[in-house]
Short mmCIF file of C-alpha atoms in Angstrom, two decimals:
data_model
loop_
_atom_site.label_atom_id
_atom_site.label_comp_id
_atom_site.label_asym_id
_atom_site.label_seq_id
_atom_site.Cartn_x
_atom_site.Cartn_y
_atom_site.Cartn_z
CA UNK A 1 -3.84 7.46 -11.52
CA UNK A 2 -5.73 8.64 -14.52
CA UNK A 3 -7.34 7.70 -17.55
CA UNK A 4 -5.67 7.90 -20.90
CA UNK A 5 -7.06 7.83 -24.19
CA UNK A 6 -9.77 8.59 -26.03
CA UNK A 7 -12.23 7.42 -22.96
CA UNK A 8 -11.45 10.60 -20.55
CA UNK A 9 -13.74 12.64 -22.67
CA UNK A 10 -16.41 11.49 -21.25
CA UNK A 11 -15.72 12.41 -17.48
CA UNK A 12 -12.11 13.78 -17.27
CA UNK A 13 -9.25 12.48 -15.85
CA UNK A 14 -10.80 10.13 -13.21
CA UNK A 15 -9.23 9.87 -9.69
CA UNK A 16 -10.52 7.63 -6.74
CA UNK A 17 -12.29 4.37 -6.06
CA UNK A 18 -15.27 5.46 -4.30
CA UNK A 19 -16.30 1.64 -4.60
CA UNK A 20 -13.77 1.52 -1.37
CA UNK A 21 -15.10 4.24 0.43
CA UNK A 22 -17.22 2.33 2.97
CA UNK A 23 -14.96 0.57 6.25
CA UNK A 24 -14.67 -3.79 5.13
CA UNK A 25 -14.35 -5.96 7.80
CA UNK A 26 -16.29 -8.81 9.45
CA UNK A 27 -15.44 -10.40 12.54
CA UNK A 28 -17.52 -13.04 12.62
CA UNK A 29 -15.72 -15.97 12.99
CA UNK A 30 -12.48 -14.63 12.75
CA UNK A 31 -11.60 -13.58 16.25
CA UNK A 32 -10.25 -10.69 14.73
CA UNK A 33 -10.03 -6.53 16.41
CA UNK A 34 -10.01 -3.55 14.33
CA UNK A 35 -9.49 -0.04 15.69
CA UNK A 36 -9.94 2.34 12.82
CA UNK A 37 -9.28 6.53 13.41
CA UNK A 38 -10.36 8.96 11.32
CA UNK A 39 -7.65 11.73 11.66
CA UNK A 40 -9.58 14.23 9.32
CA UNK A 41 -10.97 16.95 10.99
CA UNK A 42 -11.73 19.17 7.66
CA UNK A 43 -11.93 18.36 4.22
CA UNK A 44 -8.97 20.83 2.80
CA UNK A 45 -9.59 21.57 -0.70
CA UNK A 46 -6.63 22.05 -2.54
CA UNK A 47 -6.09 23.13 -6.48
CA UNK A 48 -7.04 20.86 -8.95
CA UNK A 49 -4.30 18.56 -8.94
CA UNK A 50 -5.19 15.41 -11.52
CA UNK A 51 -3.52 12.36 -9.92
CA UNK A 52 -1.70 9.84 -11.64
CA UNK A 53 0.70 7.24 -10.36
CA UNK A 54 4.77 6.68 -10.52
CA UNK A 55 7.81 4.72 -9.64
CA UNK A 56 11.33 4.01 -10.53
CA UNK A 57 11.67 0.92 -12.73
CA UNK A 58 13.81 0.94 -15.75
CA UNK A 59 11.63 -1.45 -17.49
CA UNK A 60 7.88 -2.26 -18.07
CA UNK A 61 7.91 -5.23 -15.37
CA UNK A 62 9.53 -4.49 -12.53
CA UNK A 63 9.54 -7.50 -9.83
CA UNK A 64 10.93 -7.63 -6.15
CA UNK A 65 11.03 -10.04 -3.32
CA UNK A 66 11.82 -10.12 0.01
CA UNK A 67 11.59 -12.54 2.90
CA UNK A 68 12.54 -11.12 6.09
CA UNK A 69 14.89 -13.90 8.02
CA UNK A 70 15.94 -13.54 11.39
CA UNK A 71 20.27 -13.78 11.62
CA UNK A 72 19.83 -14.10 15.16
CA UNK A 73 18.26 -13.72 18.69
CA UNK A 74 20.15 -13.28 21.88
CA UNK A 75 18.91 -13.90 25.30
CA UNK A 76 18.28 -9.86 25.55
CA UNK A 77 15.73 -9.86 22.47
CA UNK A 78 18.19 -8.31 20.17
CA UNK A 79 16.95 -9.41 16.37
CA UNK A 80 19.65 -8.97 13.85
CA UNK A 81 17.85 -8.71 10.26
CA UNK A 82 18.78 -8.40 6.34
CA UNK A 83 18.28 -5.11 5.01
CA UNK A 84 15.48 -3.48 3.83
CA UNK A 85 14.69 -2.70 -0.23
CA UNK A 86 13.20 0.35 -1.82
CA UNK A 87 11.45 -0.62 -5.10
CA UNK A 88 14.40 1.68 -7.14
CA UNK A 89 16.77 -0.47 -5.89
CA UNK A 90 18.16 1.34 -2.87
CA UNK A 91 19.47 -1.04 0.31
CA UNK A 92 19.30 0.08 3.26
CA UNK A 93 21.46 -1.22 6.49
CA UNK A 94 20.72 -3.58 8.47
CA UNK A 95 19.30 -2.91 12.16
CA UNK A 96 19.62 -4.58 15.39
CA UNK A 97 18.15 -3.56 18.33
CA UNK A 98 15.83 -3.96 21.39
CA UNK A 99 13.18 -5.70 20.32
CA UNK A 100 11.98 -7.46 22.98
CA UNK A 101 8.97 -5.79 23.61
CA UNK A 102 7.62 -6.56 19.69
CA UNK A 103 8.81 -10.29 20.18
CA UNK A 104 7.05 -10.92 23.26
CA UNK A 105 3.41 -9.75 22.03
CA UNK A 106 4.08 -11.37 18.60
CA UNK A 107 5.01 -14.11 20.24
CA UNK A 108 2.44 -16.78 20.92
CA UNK A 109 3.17 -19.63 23.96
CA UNK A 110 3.02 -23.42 22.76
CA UNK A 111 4.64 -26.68 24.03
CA UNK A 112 7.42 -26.28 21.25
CA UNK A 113 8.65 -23.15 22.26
CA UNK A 114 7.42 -19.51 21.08
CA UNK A 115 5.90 -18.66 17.69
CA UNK A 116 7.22 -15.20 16.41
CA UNK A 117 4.87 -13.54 13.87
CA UNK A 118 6.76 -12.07 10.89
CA UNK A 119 5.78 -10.54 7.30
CA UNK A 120 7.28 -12.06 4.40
CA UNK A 121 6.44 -10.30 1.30
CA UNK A 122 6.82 -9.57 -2.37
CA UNK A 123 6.02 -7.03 -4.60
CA UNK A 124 5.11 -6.35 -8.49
CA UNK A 125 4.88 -3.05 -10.87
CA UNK A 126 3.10 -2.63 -13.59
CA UNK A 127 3.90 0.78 -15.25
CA UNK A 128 0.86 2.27 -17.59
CA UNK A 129 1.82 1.31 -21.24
CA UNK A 130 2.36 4.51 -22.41
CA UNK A 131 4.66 5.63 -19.30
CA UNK A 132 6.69 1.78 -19.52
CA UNK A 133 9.98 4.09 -20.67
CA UNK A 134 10.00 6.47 -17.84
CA UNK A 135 9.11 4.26 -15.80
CA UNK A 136 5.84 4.73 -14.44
CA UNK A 137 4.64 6.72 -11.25
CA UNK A 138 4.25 4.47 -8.34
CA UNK A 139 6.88 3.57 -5.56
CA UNK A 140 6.90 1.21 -3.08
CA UNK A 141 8.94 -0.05 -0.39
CA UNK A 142 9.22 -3.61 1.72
CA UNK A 143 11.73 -3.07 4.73
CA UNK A 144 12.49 -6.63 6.34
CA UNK A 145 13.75 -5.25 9.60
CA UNK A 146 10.93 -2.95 10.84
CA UNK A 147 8.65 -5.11 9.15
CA UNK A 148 6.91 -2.66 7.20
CA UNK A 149 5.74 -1.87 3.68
CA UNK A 150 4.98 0.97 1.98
CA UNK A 151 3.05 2.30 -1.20
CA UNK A 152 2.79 5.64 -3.16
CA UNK A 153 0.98 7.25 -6.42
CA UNK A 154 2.38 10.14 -7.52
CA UNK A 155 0.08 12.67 -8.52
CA UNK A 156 0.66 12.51 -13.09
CA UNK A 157 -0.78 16.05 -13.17
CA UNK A 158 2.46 17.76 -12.53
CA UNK A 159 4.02 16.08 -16.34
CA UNK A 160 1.70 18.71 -17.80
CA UNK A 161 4.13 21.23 -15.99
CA UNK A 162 7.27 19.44 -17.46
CA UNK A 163 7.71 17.72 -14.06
CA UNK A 164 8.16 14.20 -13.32
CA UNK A 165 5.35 13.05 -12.15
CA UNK A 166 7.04 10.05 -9.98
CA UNK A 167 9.97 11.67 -8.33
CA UNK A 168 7.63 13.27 -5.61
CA UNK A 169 6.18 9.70 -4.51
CA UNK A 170 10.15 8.06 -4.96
CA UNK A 171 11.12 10.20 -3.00
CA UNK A 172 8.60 10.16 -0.10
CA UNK A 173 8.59 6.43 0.14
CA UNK A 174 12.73 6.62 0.36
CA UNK A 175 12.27 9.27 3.16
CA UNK A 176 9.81 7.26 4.61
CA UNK A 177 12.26 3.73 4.87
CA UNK A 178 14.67 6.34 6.71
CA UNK A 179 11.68 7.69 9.36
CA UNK A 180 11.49 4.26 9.86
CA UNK A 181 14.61 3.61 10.82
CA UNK A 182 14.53 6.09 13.19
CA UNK A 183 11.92 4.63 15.23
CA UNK A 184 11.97 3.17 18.57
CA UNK A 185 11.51 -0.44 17.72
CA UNK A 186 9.50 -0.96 20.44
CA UNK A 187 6.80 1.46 19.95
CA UNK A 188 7.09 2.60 15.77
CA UNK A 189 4.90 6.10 15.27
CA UNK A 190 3.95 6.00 11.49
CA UNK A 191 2.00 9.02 11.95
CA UNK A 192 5.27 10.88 12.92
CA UNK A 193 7.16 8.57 10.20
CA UNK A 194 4.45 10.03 7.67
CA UNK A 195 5.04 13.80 9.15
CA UNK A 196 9.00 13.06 8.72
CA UNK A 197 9.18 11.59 5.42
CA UNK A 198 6.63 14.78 4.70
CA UNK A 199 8.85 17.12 6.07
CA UNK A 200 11.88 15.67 3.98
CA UNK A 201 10.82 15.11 0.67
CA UNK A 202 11.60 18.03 -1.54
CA UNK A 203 10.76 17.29 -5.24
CA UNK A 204 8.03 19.24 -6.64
CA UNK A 205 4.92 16.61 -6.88
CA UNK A 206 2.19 15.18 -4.74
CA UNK A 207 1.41 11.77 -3.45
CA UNK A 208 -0.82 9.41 -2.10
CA UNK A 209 0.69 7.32 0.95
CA UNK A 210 0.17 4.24 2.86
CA UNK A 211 2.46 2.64 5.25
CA UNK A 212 2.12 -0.82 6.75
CA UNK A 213 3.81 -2.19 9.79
CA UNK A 214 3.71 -5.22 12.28
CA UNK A 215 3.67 -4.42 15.48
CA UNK A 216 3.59 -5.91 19.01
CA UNK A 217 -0.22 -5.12 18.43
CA UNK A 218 -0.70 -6.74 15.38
CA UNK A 219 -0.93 -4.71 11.95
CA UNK A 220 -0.15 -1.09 12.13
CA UNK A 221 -1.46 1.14 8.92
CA UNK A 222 -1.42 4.77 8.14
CA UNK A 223 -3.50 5.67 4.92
CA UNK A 224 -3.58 8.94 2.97
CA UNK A 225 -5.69 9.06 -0.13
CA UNK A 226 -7.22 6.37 -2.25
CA UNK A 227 -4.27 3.59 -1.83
CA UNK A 228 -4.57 1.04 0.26
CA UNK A 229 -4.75 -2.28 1.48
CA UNK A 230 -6.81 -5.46 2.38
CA UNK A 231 -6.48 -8.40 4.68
CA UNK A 232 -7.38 -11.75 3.59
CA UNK A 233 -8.22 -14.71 6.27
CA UNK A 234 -9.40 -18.11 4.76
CA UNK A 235 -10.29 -17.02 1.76
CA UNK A 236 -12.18 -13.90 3.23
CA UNK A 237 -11.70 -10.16 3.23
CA UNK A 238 -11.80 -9.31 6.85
CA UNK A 239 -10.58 -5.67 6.34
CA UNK A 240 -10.00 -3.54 3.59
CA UNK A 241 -9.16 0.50 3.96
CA UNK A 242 -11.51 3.14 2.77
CA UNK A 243 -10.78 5.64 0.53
CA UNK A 244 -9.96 9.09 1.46
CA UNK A 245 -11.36 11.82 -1.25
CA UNK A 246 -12.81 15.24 -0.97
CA UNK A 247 -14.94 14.09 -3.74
CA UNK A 248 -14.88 11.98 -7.19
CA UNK A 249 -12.00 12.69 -9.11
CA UNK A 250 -10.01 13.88 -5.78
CA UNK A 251 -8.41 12.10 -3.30
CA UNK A 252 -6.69 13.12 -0.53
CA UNK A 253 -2.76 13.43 -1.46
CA UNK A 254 0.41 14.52 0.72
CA UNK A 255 2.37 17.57 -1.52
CA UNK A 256 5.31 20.16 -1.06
CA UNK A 257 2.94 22.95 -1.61
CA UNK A 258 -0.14 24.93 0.87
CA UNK A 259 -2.39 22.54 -1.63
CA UNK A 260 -1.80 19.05 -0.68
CA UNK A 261 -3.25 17.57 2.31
CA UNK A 262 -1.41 17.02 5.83
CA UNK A 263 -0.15 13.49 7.39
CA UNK A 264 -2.45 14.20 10.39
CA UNK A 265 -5.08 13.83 8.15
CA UNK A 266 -4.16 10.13 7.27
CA UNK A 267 -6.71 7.45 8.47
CA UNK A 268 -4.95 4.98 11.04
CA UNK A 269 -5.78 1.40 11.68
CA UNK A 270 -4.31 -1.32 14.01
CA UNK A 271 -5.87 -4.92 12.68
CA UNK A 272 -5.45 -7.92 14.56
CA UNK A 273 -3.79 -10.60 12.99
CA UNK A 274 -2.94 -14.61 12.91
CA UNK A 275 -0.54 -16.72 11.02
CA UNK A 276 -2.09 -17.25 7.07
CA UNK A 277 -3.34 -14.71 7.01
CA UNK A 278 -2.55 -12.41 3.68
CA UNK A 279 -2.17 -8.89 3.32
CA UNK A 280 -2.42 -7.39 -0.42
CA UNK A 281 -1.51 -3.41 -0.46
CA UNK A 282 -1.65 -1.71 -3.48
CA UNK A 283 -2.09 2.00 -5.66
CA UNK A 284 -5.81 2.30 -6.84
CA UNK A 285 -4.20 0.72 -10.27
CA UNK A 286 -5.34 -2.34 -8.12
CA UNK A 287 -8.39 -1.45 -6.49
CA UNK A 288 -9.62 0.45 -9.11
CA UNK A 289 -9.72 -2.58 -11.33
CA UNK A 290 -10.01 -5.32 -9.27
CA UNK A 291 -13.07 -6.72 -7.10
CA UNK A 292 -12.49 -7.96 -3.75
CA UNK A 293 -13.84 -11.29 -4.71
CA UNK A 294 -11.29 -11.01 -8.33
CA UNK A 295 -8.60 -10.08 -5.33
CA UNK A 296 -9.35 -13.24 -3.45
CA UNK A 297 -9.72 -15.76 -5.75
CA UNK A 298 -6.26 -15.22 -6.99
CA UNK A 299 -4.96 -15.20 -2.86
CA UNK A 300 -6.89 -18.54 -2.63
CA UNK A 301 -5.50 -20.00 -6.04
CA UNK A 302 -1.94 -18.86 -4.70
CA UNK A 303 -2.14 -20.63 -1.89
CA UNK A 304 -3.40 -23.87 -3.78
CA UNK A 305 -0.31 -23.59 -6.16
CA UNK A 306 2.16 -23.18 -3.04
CA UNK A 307 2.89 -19.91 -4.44
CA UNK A 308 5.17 -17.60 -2.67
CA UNK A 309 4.22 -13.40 -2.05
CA UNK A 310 6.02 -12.39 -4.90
CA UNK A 311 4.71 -14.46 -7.35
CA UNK A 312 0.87 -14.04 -6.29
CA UNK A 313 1.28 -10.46 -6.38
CA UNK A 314 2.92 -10.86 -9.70
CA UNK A 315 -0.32 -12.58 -10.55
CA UNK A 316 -2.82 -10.33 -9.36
CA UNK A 317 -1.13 -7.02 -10.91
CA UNK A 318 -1.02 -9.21 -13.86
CA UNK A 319 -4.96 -9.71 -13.82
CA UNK A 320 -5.70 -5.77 -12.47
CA UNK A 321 -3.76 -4.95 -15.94
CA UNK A 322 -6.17 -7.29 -18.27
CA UNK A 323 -9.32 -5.77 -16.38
CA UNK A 324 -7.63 -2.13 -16.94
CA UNK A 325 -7.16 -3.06 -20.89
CA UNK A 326 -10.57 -4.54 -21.42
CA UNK A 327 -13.48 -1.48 -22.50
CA UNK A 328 -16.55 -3.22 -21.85
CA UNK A 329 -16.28 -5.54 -18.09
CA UNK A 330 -17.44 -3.52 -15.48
CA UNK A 331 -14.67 -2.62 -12.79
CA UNK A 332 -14.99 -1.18 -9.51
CA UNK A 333 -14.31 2.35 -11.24
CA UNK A 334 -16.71 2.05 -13.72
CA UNK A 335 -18.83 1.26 -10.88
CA UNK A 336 -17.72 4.22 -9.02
CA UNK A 337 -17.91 6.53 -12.09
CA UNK A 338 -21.93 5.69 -12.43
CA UNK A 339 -22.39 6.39 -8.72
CA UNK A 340 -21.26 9.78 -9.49
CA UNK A 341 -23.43 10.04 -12.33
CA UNK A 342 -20.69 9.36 -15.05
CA UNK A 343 -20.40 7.08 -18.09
CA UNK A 344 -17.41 5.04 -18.01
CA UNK A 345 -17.41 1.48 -19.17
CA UNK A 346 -14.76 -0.96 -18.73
CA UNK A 347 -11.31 -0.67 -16.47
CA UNK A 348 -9.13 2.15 -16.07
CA UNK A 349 -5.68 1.80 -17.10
CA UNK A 350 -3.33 2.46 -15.22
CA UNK A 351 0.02 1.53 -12.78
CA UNK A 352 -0.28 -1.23 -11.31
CA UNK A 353 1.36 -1.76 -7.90
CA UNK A 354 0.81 -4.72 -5.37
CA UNK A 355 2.61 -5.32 -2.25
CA UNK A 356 1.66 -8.84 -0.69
CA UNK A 357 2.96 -9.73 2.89
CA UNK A 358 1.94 -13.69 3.86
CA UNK A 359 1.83 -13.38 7.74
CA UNK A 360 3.57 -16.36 9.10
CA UNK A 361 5.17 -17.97 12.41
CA UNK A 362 8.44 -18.88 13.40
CA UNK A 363 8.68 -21.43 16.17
CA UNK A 364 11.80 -21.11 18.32
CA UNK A 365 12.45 -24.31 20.14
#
């Protein structure tokens, strides 16, 4: 999450997108709810952390898919998935469970049958050139049977103390697959998932979090820090999540120290939803970097193309990284940098992580 190079002399290591820091949505034509909750009730300064981002790849491209597909549905509502994947590679077990209570108000009536709402998504990492042999220091997660995703951007700081940066947000997101799991799947808390996976994660570090489910009330988000996510209907951003930051250069971030923020104090949305519509998460090696518009054009293109989740997402990390490489092309931290009275042309380079989830129906005859 910070700027490397000769270009951080002139404002530091830069954290943040403060060109997200205002709520995105329009409902105009959409038919679409959002509840939004702003769970801070202080701003809790903490030391000086500089934030940067990590994950577990063993190469510089790192690429992962994963369509949730129903095995089965009894007559009782039980939903028998494939397992879940962590972006290092970890499977988790399957689940099977109660789940009629998600089915029924995901489930829309029509002369066919019912239509079952469901995320199918892919995922693509980018580490930051210079960081492509340990790796990088993002994480993410896509777990089919909860239907949830998850992204993380370990604070780079902590390599000046001969730590690894990453470990801290690998960690948290694994923790976070098994807080999960532990949910009732009727009624998933990711508020108590984000306190759990908290709670658990022991490395040394600090992280930024956001965790993304669907729910029997459409989408579900949690949101610490200055990751995030956006929600694309018809070509349109109807919602995209504001940045939490005490302040340029500082956003919020979860930690296993008195310094780092608290889960309570993650923003939480719940976002109506239909079938098309796209969901792009990502680190702020996305947002920083990319315009909404830049963000939909390549969602629109995608869809064009007949392009699956993994392979648009591959395709908009791949276009966040030109933007991040070029010096002179204004970016939406450059932007952000000059509203807080900084010089800083160009894109910030950075990793790159980008989660996309197509939200689609499954008719069951």
């Amino acid at each position: 999450m910070a700027v490397c190079g000769s270009r951080t002399s002139h404002t530091g290591h830069f954290v943040g997108n403060m060109a997200a820091r205002r709520l995105h949505y329009c409902m105009s034509g959409n038919n679409s709810t959002v509840s939004y909750s702003n769970r801070s009730i202080e701003n809790v300064r903490k030391a000086n952390i500089i934030l940067r981002n990590k994950c577990q790849p063993r190469n510089f491209m790192l690429s992962q898919y994963f369509r949730t597909s129903v095995a089965k549905i009894t007559s009782q509502g039980f939903r028998i998935l494939s397992p879940a994947r962590f972006s290092s590679g970890t499977t988790s077990p399957g689940l099977s469970g109660d789940n009629s209570k998600e089915q029924a108000a995901n489930t829309v009536d029509s002369s066919k049958g019912k239509i079952r709402l469901e995320l199918n998504s892919g995922s693509f990492y980018l580490a930051h050139p210079a960081k492509a042999k340990t790796g990088g220091e993002d994480a993410h997660f896509i777990c089919g049977p909860a239907q949830a995703i998850g992204v993380a951007d370990g604070v780079g700081g902590w390599a000046d103390h001969g730590i690894d940066a990453g470990e801290y947000a690998r960690e948290l997101m694994s923790n976070s697959i098994s807080a999960i799991q532990e949910e009732p799947r009727d009624s998933i808390d990711l508020i108590r998932v984000l306190e759990k996976a908290h709670m658990r994660t022991k490395a040394r570090g600090s992280s930024t979090a956001c965790i993304i489910a669907l729910t029997d009330e459409g989408l579900y988000a949690v949101n610490l820090g200055d990751s995030g996510f956006m929600l694309v209907r018809h070509g349109s951003a109807i919602f995209k999540s504001p940045v939490q930051q005490h302040g340029f250069n500082f956003p919020y971030q979860l930690g296993g120290s008195s310094a780092g923020d608290l889960p309570s104090l993650a923003d939480v949305f719940k976002v109506t939803v239909a079938p098309g519509d796209v969901l792009v998460a990502g680190t702020d090696g996305l947002f920083d970097n990319l315009y909404d518009a830049d963000i939909m054009g390549v969602v629109i293109h995608a869809a064009e193309d007949g392009l699956g989740p993994q392979m648009t997402a591959q395709k908009i990390a791949a276009l966040a990284q030109q933007r991040a490489m070029d010096p002179i092309k204004p970016s939406p931290f450059s932007d952000a940098a000059k509203e807080a009275g900084f010089e800083y042309p160009g894109g910030k380079l950075d990793d790159i992580t980008v989660v996309v989830s197509y939200i689609t129906s499954n008719a069951n005859l």
